[in-house]
XYZ file of N, CA and C in Angstrom:
669
model
N 5.823 -17.058 37.405
C 5.392 -17.958 36.210
C 6.118 -17.790 35.048
N 6.711 -18.790 34.683
C 7.627 -18.577 33.302
C 6.557 -18.315 32.115
N 7.410 -17.877 31.094
C 6.620 -17.512 29.851
C 5.851 -18.638 29.245
N 6.462 -19.925 29.289
C 5.826 -21.063 28.671
C 4.643 -21.484 29.499
N 4.659 -21.245 30.800
C 3.601 -21.622 31.724
C 2.294 -20.689 31.407
N 2.825 -19.288 31.303
C 1.834 -18.290 30.905
C 1.037 -18.353 29.777
N 1.824 -18.920 28.777
C 1.070 -19.262 27.513
C 0.126 -20.258 27.664
N 0.521 -21.383 28.352
C -0.364 -22.681 28.490
C -1.554 -22.039 29.164
N -1.343 -21.225 30.171
C -2.640 -20.586 30.867
C -3.476 -19.891 29.975
N -2.718 -19.029 29.209
C -3.582 -18.310 28.117
C -4.396 -19.095 27.423
N -3.823 -20.146 26.555
C -4.614 -20.945 25.710
C -5.715 -21.687 26.596
N -5.614 -22.157 27.701
C -6.573 -22.846 28.541
C -7.454 -21.807 28.830
N -7.413 -20.680 29.201
C -8.104 -19.641 29.753
C -9.162 -19.236 28.411
N -8.540 -18.985 27.228
C -9.057 -18.679 26.131
C -10.158 -19.794 25.490
N -9.700 -21.117 25.864
C -10.452 -22.263 25.317
C -11.899 -22.199 26.209
N -11.693 -22.008 27.458
C -12.981 -21.674 28.457
C -13.710 -20.663 28.043
N -13.019 -19.466 27.851
C -13.562 -18.182 27.624
C -14.503 -18.214 26.342
N -13.800 -18.730 25.205
C -14.450 -18.597 23.882
C -15.946 -19.407 23.938
N -15.992 -20.312 24.937
C -17.279 -21.159 25.075
C -18.342 -20.235 25.780
N -17.959 -19.143 26.234
C -19.106 -18.236 26.843
C -19.411 -17.112 26.061
N -18.733 -16.877 24.959
C -18.901 -15.669 24.310
C -20.357 -15.780 23.651
N -21.126 -14.460 23.416
C -22.252 -14.408 22.706
C -22.285 -13.199 21.931
N -23.195 -12.857 21.156
C -23.224 -11.825 20.077
C -23.154 -10.406 20.712
N -23.438 -10.327 22.005
C -23.127 -9.005 22.701
C -21.847 -8.981 23.615
N -21.103 -10.043 23.396
C -19.740 -9.934 24.265
C -18.701 -8.904 23.760
N -18.693 -8.513 22.314
C -18.065 -7.591 21.793
C -18.932 -6.438 21.325
N -18.595 -5.180 21.493
C -17.242 -4.688 21.866
C -16.904 -4.373 23.147
N -17.803 -4.425 24.144
C -17.626 -3.817 25.369
C -17.086 -4.761 26.380
N -17.044 -6.019 26.180
C -16.482 -6.790 27.127
C -15.232 -7.535 26.598
N -15.178 -7.850 25.431
C -14.015 -8.419 24.765
C -13.925 -8.181 23.363
N -12.688 -8.174 22.898
C -12.377 -7.796 21.496
C -11.167 -8.673 21.095
N -11.476 -9.584 20.276
C -10.235 -10.402 19.885
C -9.861 -10.377 18.398
N -10.241 -9.187 17.820
C -9.781 -8.862 16.357
C -9.359 -7.423 16.215
N -8.179 -6.911 16.538
C -7.702 -5.691 16.560
C -6.413 -5.491 15.669
N -6.255 -4.386 14.834
C -5.141 -4.281 14.075
C -4.547 -2.798 14.419
N -3.229 -2.647 14.527
C -2.404 -1.483 14.739
C -1.507 -1.067 13.539
N -0.742 -0.006 13.837
C 0.159 0.442 12.784
C 1.328 -0.745 12.631
N 1.367 -1.589 13.467
C 2.497 -2.589 13.178
C 1.990 -3.532 12.030
N 0.690 -3.417 11.583
C 0.457 -4.017 10.307
C -0.387 -2.985 9.336
N -1.663 -3.025 9.394
C -2.350 -2.141 8.455
C -3.522 -1.477 9.145
N -3.272 -1.170 10.494
C -4.258 -0.368 11.184
C -3.762 1.023 11.506
N -4.537 1.836 12.103
C -4.381 3.298 12.105
C -3.875 3.655 13.678
N -4.090 2.851 14.596
C -3.875 3.164 16.010
C -2.425 2.500 16.367
N -1.952 3.055 17.121
C -0.676 2.476 17.824
C -1.261 1.447 18.785
N -0.208 0.419 19.164
C -0.588 -0.625 20.148
C -1.027 0.151 21.428
N -0.393 1.134 21.792
C -0.584 1.854 23.175
C -2.034 2.517 22.951
N -2.371 3.105 21.935
C -3.756 3.486 21.756
C -4.858 2.565 21.807
N -4.622 1.400 21.338
C -5.456 0.259 21.303
C -5.900 0.016 22.751
N -4.522 -0.338 23.497
C -4.617 -0.563 24.806
C -5.409 0.432 25.724
N -5.154 1.659 25.352
C -5.735 2.783 26.240
C -7.273 2.783 25.873
N -7.649 2.502 24.664
C -9.054 2.592 24.499
C -9.826 1.292 25.109
N -9.014 0.159 25.042
C -9.517 -0.987 25.857
C -9.903 -0.675 27.297
N -8.872 0.027 27.962
C -9.004 0.312 29.366
C -9.982 1.312 29.591
N -10.307 2.260 28.837
C -11.185 3.351 28.898
C -12.692 2.661 28.811
N -12.882 1.755 27.876
C -14.178 1.157 27.643
C -14.316 -0.013 28.603
N -13.289 -0.356 29.542
C -13.571 -1.330 30.482
C -13.503 -2.881 29.883
N -12.908 -3.168 28.928
C -12.722 -4.581 28.392
C -12.162 -5.363 29.477
N -12.653 -6.647 29.516
C -12.079 -7.687 30.276
C -10.796 -8.247 29.715
N -10.821 -8.289 28.335
C -9.679 -8.878 27.644
C -9.619 -8.571 26.109
N -8.532 -8.570 25.506
C -8.511 -8.276 24.106
C -7.124 -8.871 23.594
N -7.273 -8.891 22.234
C -6.065 -9.312 21.507
C -5.792 -8.571 20.364
N -4.456 -8.102 20.051
C -4.106 -7.478 18.909
C -3.712 -8.558 17.854
N -4.359 -8.514 16.658
C -4.124 -9.484 15.636
C -3.682 -8.953 14.349
N -2.526 -8.320 14.517
C -1.873 -7.807 13.334
C -1.509 -8.917 12.405
N -1.459 -8.476 11.042
C -1.253 -9.357 9.989
C 0.367 -9.670 9.939
N 0.610 -11.048 10.403
C 2.063 -11.363 10.251
C 2.949 -10.549 10.993
N 2.431 -10.130 12.343
C 3.322 -9.287 13.252
C 2.977 -9.497 14.483
N 3.940 -9.568 15.559
C 3.676 -9.557 16.830
C 4.056 -8.325 17.823
N 4.836 -7.338 17.148
C 5.176 -6.297 17.982
C 4.056 -5.616 18.868
N 2.963 -5.555 18.115
C 1.754 -4.771 18.667
C 1.351 -5.210 19.970
N 1.429 -6.799 20.019
C 1.164 -7.489 21.392
C 1.993 -7.009 22.548
N 3.434 -7.001 22.196
C 4.309 -6.699 23.205
C 4.084 -5.292 23.728
N 3.891 -4.333 22.774
C 3.747 -2.940 23.138
C 2.672 -2.683 23.978
N 1.374 -3.491 23.588
C 0.132 -3.348 24.358
C 0.232 -3.989 25.740
N 0.779 -4.888 25.720
C 0.945 -5.676 27.147
C 1.886 -4.766 28.019
N 2.977 -4.264 27.599
C 3.720 -3.249 28.460
C 2.880 -2.030 28.697
N 2.106 -1.647 28.007
C 1.361 -0.398 28.246
C 0.264 -0.781 29.450
N -0.309 -1.841 29.267
C -1.455 -2.186 30.276
C -0.752 -2.657 31.575
N 0.395 -3.280 31.640
C 0.897 -3.798 32.919
C 1.637 -2.507 33.673
N 1.944 -1.428 32.889
C 2.502 -0.324 33.711
C 1.272 0.331 34.641
N 0.054 -0.002 34.343
C -1.054 0.562 35.226
C -1.352 -0.310 36.389
N -1.292 0.193 37.695
C -1.569 -0.470 38.901
C -3.105 -0.882 38.872
N -3.190 -1.880 39.823
C -4.588 -2.313 40.079
C -4.955 -3.625 39.635
N -5.958 -4.262 39.697
C -6.321 -5.618 39.393
C -7.540 -5.640 38.261
N -7.956 -4.476 37.844
C -8.993 -4.446 37.012
C -8.601 -4.097 35.615
N -7.223 -4.347 35.223
C -6.763 -4.084 33.869
C -7.279 -5.313 32.889
N -7.501 -4.949 31.768
C -7.814 -5.961 30.852
C -6.757 -7.133 30.650
N -6.998 -8.205 30.482
C -6.029 -9.276 30.060
C -5.657 -9.083 28.532
N -4.300 -9.062 28.292
C -3.886 -8.807 27.012
C -3.491 -10.275 26.490
N -4.246 -10.766 25.491
C -3.681 -12.155 24.940
C -2.864 -12.143 23.586
N -2.008 -13.017 23.392
C -1.225 -13.093 22.197
C -2.179 -13.337 20.892
N -2.015 -12.638 19.838
C -2.925 -12.742 18.716
C -2.031 -12.456 17.359
N -2.465 -13.068 16.370
C -1.913 -12.944 15.091
C -2.919 -13.095 13.982
N -2.870 -12.595 12.849
C -3.678 -13.194 11.719
C -2.639 -13.393 10.472
N -2.983 -14.585 10.135
C -2.274 -15.148 8.957
C -2.974 -15.578 7.731
N -2.404 -15.185 6.740
C -3.011 -15.345 5.447
C -2.549 -16.909 5.112
N -3.602 -17.641 4.561
C -3.393 -19.064 4.222
C -4.225 -19.399 2.964
N -3.946 -20.585 2.574
C -4.791 -21.199 1.430
C -5.481 -22.307 1.668
N -6.836 -22.397 1.497
C -7.656 -23.374 1.782
C -8.765 -23.784 0.755
N -8.720 -24.774 0.137
C -9.393 -25.124 -0.964
C -9.112 -24.128 -2.219
N -7.940 -23.869 -2.383
C -7.483 -22.943 -3.365
C -8.137 -21.581 -3.350
N -8.555 -21.231 -1.972
C -9.104 -19.966 -1.575
C -8.138 -19.065 -0.626
N -8.006 -18.037 -0.655
C -7.243 -17.192 0.249
C -8.199 -16.812 1.565
N -7.834 -17.384 2.742
C -8.431 -17.185 3.966
C -7.532 -16.563 5.002
N -8.165 -16.028 6.079
C -7.228 -15.574 7.211
C -7.571 -16.545 8.464
N -6.356 -16.883 8.813
C -6.415 -17.735 10.113
C -6.011 -16.864 11.299
N -6.654 -16.732 12.344
C -6.378 -16.042 13.644
C -5.842 -16.988 14.648
N -4.634 -16.658 15.284
C -4.058 -17.278 16.293
C -4.091 -16.862 17.545
N -4.164 -17.620 18.615
C -4.540 -16.970 20.021
C -3.801 -17.756 21.090
N -3.389 -17.224 22.152
C -2.864 -17.931 23.261
C -1.451 -18.607 23.159
N -0.915 -18.384 22.057
C 0.623 -19.116 21.650
C 1.700 -18.398 22.437
N 2.866 -19.080 22.315
C 4.137 -18.473 22.865
C 4.457 -17.585 21.674
N 4.660 -16.368 22.041
C 4.993 -15.272 20.937
C 6.588 -15.457 20.709
N 7.432 -16.191 21.432
C 8.630 -16.417 21.273
C 8.962 -17.714 20.570
N 7.995 -18.637 20.381
C 8.283 -19.818 19.598
C 8.895 -19.597 18.294
N 10.114 -20.247 18.182
C 10.954 -20.230 16.857
C 10.091 -20.604 15.650
N 9.112 -21.560 15.883
C 8.381 -21.937 14.719
C 7.388 -20.876 13.998
N 7.280 -19.916 14.818
C 6.359 -18.811 14.330
C 7.059 -17.738 13.644
N 8.401 -17.762 13.603
C 9.358 -16.774 13.118
C 8.884 -16.436 11.678
N 8.647 -17.330 10.800
C 8.341 -17.207 9.464
C 6.900 -16.660 9.089
N 6.203 -16.687 10.058
C 4.836 -16.033 9.981
C 4.695 -14.758 10.634
N 5.661 -14.241 11.132
C 5.768 -12.929 11.828
C 6.785 -12.072 11.299
N 6.926 -11.996 9.949
C 7.981 -11.108 9.389
C 7.374 -9.965 8.483
N 6.031 -9.687 8.691
C 5.495 -8.650 8.144
C 4.738 -8.882 6.788
N 4.982 -10.109 6.080
C 4.396 -10.409 4.766
C 3.802 -11.866 4.771
N 2.857 -11.920 4.020
C 1.961 -13.194 4.027
C 3.003 -14.337 3.513
N 2.732 -15.562 4.080
C 3.557 -16.796 3.683
C 3.167 -17.108 2.266
N 4.219 -17.863 1.592
C 4.040 -18.207 0.089
C 4.302 -19.762 0.184
N 3.697 -20.192 -1.047
C 3.900 -21.523 -1.190
C 3.468 -22.632 -0.131
N 4.174 -23.768 0.202
C 3.746 -24.774 1.265
C 3.553 -24.041 2.580
N 4.250 -22.961 2.965
C 4.028 -22.347 4.122
C 2.631 -21.770 4.361
N 2.027 -21.360 3.168
C 0.555 -20.741 3.313
C -0.454 -21.845 3.387
N -0.116 -23.100 3.230
C -1.262 -24.123 3.386
C -1.982 -24.065 4.799
N -3.097 -24.055 4.617
C -4.059 -23.962 5.870
C -3.672 -24.869 7.067
N -3.372 -26.216 6.495
C -3.011 -27.215 7.393
C -1.729 -26.869 8.070
N -0.627 -26.382 7.341
C 0.623 -25.910 8.047
C 0.434 -24.789 8.842
N -0.323 -23.694 8.601
C -0.495 -22.624 9.588
C -1.127 -23.118 10.676
N -2.283 -23.855 10.728
C -2.886 -24.449 11.754
C -1.952 -25.264 12.613
N -1.025 -26.029 12.057
C -0.175 -26.953 12.883
C 0.850 -26.120 13.472
N 1.281 -25.034 12.844
C 2.306 -24.261 13.586
C 1.766 -23.466 14.516
N 0.663 -22.831 14.639
C -0.167 -22.366 15.796
C -0.128 -23.287 16.846
N -0.600 -24.518 16.776
C -0.767 -25.535 17.684
C 0.527 -25.803 18.355
N 1.564 -26.028 17.480
C 3.101 -26.123 18.094
C 3.467 -25.252 18.927
N 3.101 -23.890 18.536
C 3.391 -22.720 19.519
C 2.687 -22.672 20.698
N 1.740 -23.637 20.952
C 0.883 -23.631 22.192
C -0.444 -23.037 22.099
N -0.734 -22.477 20.792
C -2.027 -21.734 20.676
C -3.128 -22.300 19.928
N -4.197 -21.441 19.745
C -5.530 -21.908 19.174
C -5.563 -21.320 17.741
N -6.079 -22.086 16.909
C -6.352 -21.548 15.273
C -7.790 -21.366 15.216
N -8.095 -20.216 14.676
C -9.473 -19.731 14.542
C -9.748 -19.322 12.997
N -10.829 -19.689 12.328
C -10.963 -19.395 10.998
C -11.654 -17.917 11.120
N -11.005 -16.960 10.550
C -11.596 -15.478 10.716
C -12.657 -15.362 9.682
N -13.568 -14.467 10.272
C -14.855 -14.121 9.242
C -15.211 -15.111 8.238
N -15.663 -16.267 8.563
C -15.852 -17.200 7.549
C -16.829 -17.091 6.396
N -17.593 -15.953 6.396
C -18.608 -15.535 5.442
C -18.143 -14.445 4.590
N -16.733 -14.210 4.657
C -16.208 -13.136 3.796
C -15.247 -13.618 2.447
N -15.477 -14.913 2.211
C -14.570 -15.377 1.247
C -15.098 -15.697 -0.082
N -14.556 -16.089 -0.987
C -14.879 -16.439 -2.396
C -15.779 -17.725 -2.322
N -15.300 -18.646 -1.493
C -16.242 -19.882 -1.385
C -17.041 -19.649 -0.143
N -18.293 -20.386 -0.041
C -19.149 -20.208 1.025
C -18.627 -20.892 2.224
N -19.175 -20.223 3.410
C -18.672 -20.959 4.763
C -19.001 -22.382 4.934
N -20.142 -22.695 4.335
C -20.325 -24.110 4.447
C -19.516 -25.088 3.686
N -18.710 -24.578 2.792
C -17.613 -25.280 2.319
C -16.168 -25.326 2.848
N -16.026 -24.003 3.375
C -14.563 -23.786 3.993
C -14.614 -24.226 5.294
N -15.775 -24.144 6.351
C -15.556 -24.626 7.555
C -15.258 -26.211 7.754
N -16.014 -27.058 6.863
C -15.595 -28.415 7.055
C -14.287 -28.667 6.633
N -13.821 -27.960 5.803
C -12.369 -27.984 5.203
C -11.407 -27.767 6.352
N -11.689 -26.468 7.060
C -10.928 -26.268 8.029
C -10.774 -27.148 9.139
N -12.072 -27.636 9.418
C -12.036 -28.711 10.595
C -11.182 -29.848 10.175
N -11.227 -30.374 9.094
C -10.492 -31.548 8.552
C -8.929 -31.342 8.742
N -8.658 -29.903 8.796
C -7.156 -29.582 8.692
C -6.852 -29.108 10.274
N -7.811 -29.301 11.207
C -7.603 -29.095 12.560
C -7.937 -27.868 13.248
N -8.714 -27.129 12.528
C -9.055 -25.735 13.066
C -9.807 -25.971 14.376
N -9.440 -24.986 15.284
C -10.272 -25.176 16.680
C -11.684 -24.380 16.822
N -11.694 -23.307 15.930
C -12.956 -22.563 15.984
C -13.191 -21.505 14.810
N -14.145 -20.758 14.980
C -14.437 -19.941 13.952
C -14.944 -18.472 14.547
N -14.638 -17.446 13.772
C -15.116 -16.138 14.364
C -16.549 -15.907 13.979
N -17.426 -16.443 14.889
C -18.850 -16.411 14.718
C -19.478 -15.030 14.629
N -19.004 -14.146 15.637
C -19.635 -12.952 16.093
C -18.636 -11.820 15.343
N -19.284 -11.411 14.137
C -18.366 -10.642 13.410
C -19.448 -9.781 12.577
N -19.048 -8.464 12.261
C -19.693 -7.431 11.708
C -19.524 -7.474 10.058
N -20.357 -7.870 9.241
C -20.058 -7.850 7.875
C -20.427 -6.497 6.960
N -20.913 -5.701 7.761
C -21.145 -4.342 7.208
C -20.207 -3.315 7.979
N -20.630 -2.104 7.962
C -19.933 -1.131 8.848
C -20.857 -0.379 9.720
N -21.934 -0.880 10.404
C -22.811 0.007 11.028
C -22.250 0.746 12.377
N -22.737 1.767 12.757
C -22.360 2.464 13.917
C -23.776 2.408 14.746
N -23.840 1.915 15.919
C -22.676 1.207 16.631
C -22.592 -0.272 16.001
N -21.330 -0.713 16.318
C -21.005 -2.188 15.811
C -21.915 -3.269 16.256
N -22.326 -4.206 15.358
C -23.180 -5.235 15.643
C -22.860 -6.380 14.901
N -22.747 -7.591 15.560
C -22.489 -8.860 14.841
C -23.802 -9.031 14.026
N -23.498 -9.380 12.772
C -24.402 -9.400 11.715
C -25.509 -10.700 11.989
N -26.627 -10.259 12.388
C -27.612 -11.366 12.916
C -27.858 -12.556 12.130
N -28.170 -12.603 10.996
C -28.580 -13.711 10.206
C -27.326 -14.588 9.965
N -26.124 -13.891 9.787
C -24.966 -14.588 9.334
C -24.302 -15.290 10.843
N -24.580 -14.541 11.838
C -24.145 -15.085 13.166
C -25.124 -16.188 13.578
N -26.167 -16.206 13.429
C -27.078 -17.351 13.565
C -26.741 -18.739 12.874
N -26.463 -18.505 11.638
C -26.101 -19.425 10.777
C -24.637 -20.076 11.310
N -23.750 -19.251 11.580
C -22.306 -19.775 11.925
C -22.471 -20.439 13.214
N -23.363 -19.851 14.199
C -23.369 -20.294 15.494
C -23.802 -21.934 15.373
N -24.756 -22.139 14.536
C -25.348 -23.442 14.466
C -24.267 -24.312 13.937
N -23.570 -23.934 13.080
C -22.440 -24.681 12.494
C -21.511 -25.038 13.647
N -21.081 -24.000 14.362
C -20.049 -24.169 15.527
C -20.664 -25.153 16.392
N -21.959 -25.156 16.704
C -22.601 -26.101 17.786
C -22.415 -27.536 17.010
N -22.831 -27.589 16.040
C -22.814 -29.098 15.300
C -21.361 -29.808 15.308
N -20.326 -28.837 15.174
C -19.109 -29.474 14.934
C -18.291 -29.136 16.234
N -18.719 -28.703 17.442
C -18.268 -28.391 18.645
C -16.980 -27.559 18.419
N -17.130 -26.613 17.731
C -16.126 -25.468 17.429
C -15.944 -24.383 18.388
N -14.936 -23.952 18.956
C -14.852 -22.518 19.606
C -15.493 -21.458 18.804
N -15.849 -20.525 19.344
C -16.535 -19.286 18.824
C -15.825 -17.959 19.328
N -15.320 -17.262 18.404
C -14.659 -15.880 18.951
C -15.600 -14.668 18.237
N -15.192 -13.476 18.865
C -15.760 -12.266 18.492
C -14.747 -11.146 18.290
N -14.925 -10.214 17.610
C -13.916 -9.072 17.360
C -14.492 -8.148 16.282
N -13.973 -6.805 16.540
C -14.509 -5.902 15.500
C -13.585 -5.740 14.343
N -12.562 -6.397 14.252
C -11.569 -6.263 13.016
C -11.318 -4.825 12.876
N -10.989 -4.111 13.933
C -10.757 -2.755 13.743
C -9.308 -2.300 12.744
N -9.589 -1.346 11.946
C -8.458 -0.910 11.167
C -8.381 0.680 11.485
N -9.228 1.157 11.867
C -9.394 2.677 11.950
C -8.895 3.171 13.222
N -9.669 4.222 13.788
C -9.344 4.883 14.820
C -9.999 4.758 16.101
N -11.120 3.849 15.985
C -11.957 3.549 17.197
C -12.160 1.919 17.336
N -11.743 1.436 18.300
C -11.898 -0.148 18.583
C -13.275 -0.536 18.760
N -14.132 0.348 18.689
C -15.507 -0.073 18.892
C -16.260 -0.279 17.356
N -15.446 0.035 16.479
C -15.887 -0.054 15.036
C -14.905 -0.862 13.976
N -15.487 -1.340 13.104
C -14.549 -2.191 12.099
C -13.864 -1.241 11.259
N -14.402 0.025 10.796
C -13.742 0.662 10.068
C -12.435 1.600 10.729
């Protein structure tokens, strides 16, 4: 299978998969928000992949800020192990963008990591000016064959009920519904916020994702 065909398959797989996720899908089945030393995390991509395999995850995505090297390293690590029970490693990235004059983060999944249009967004620093406009970031992810998701919608200066409709108008595919807004151990998607965001997603037929947003030493926790 060519890389282009693989990426189409990833996006299609994720579109279907995101429609099945619940508040308990993360962190022991799937984790679509992980950071490594390739941006501002503490784990190497290999350590993330190793933990994902130890915990028996079915799939995960490294979403480093404006960087893709973590994906390549994690995929190489997982593919080196024999057997068919390995987790699927999906392409991922987190891009800083401007929406309603507010800084937000947009997660990209299932895209072609070699797409030239992504180059300016994977150089290690946040985009500036017109490149940072949410509609531009979303369009770039779509052109690269991927999906665009509004990360942790309830963490921004403006409320989710303002930002989500604005993101929808600009072409967003979904929201990160299942997210921990505190740092409890064990990790848990914040119940009230999750219920609120899930209802919005249903009303607007949005895809819903989950992830720990790990920056520390344990992929089961946010910190």
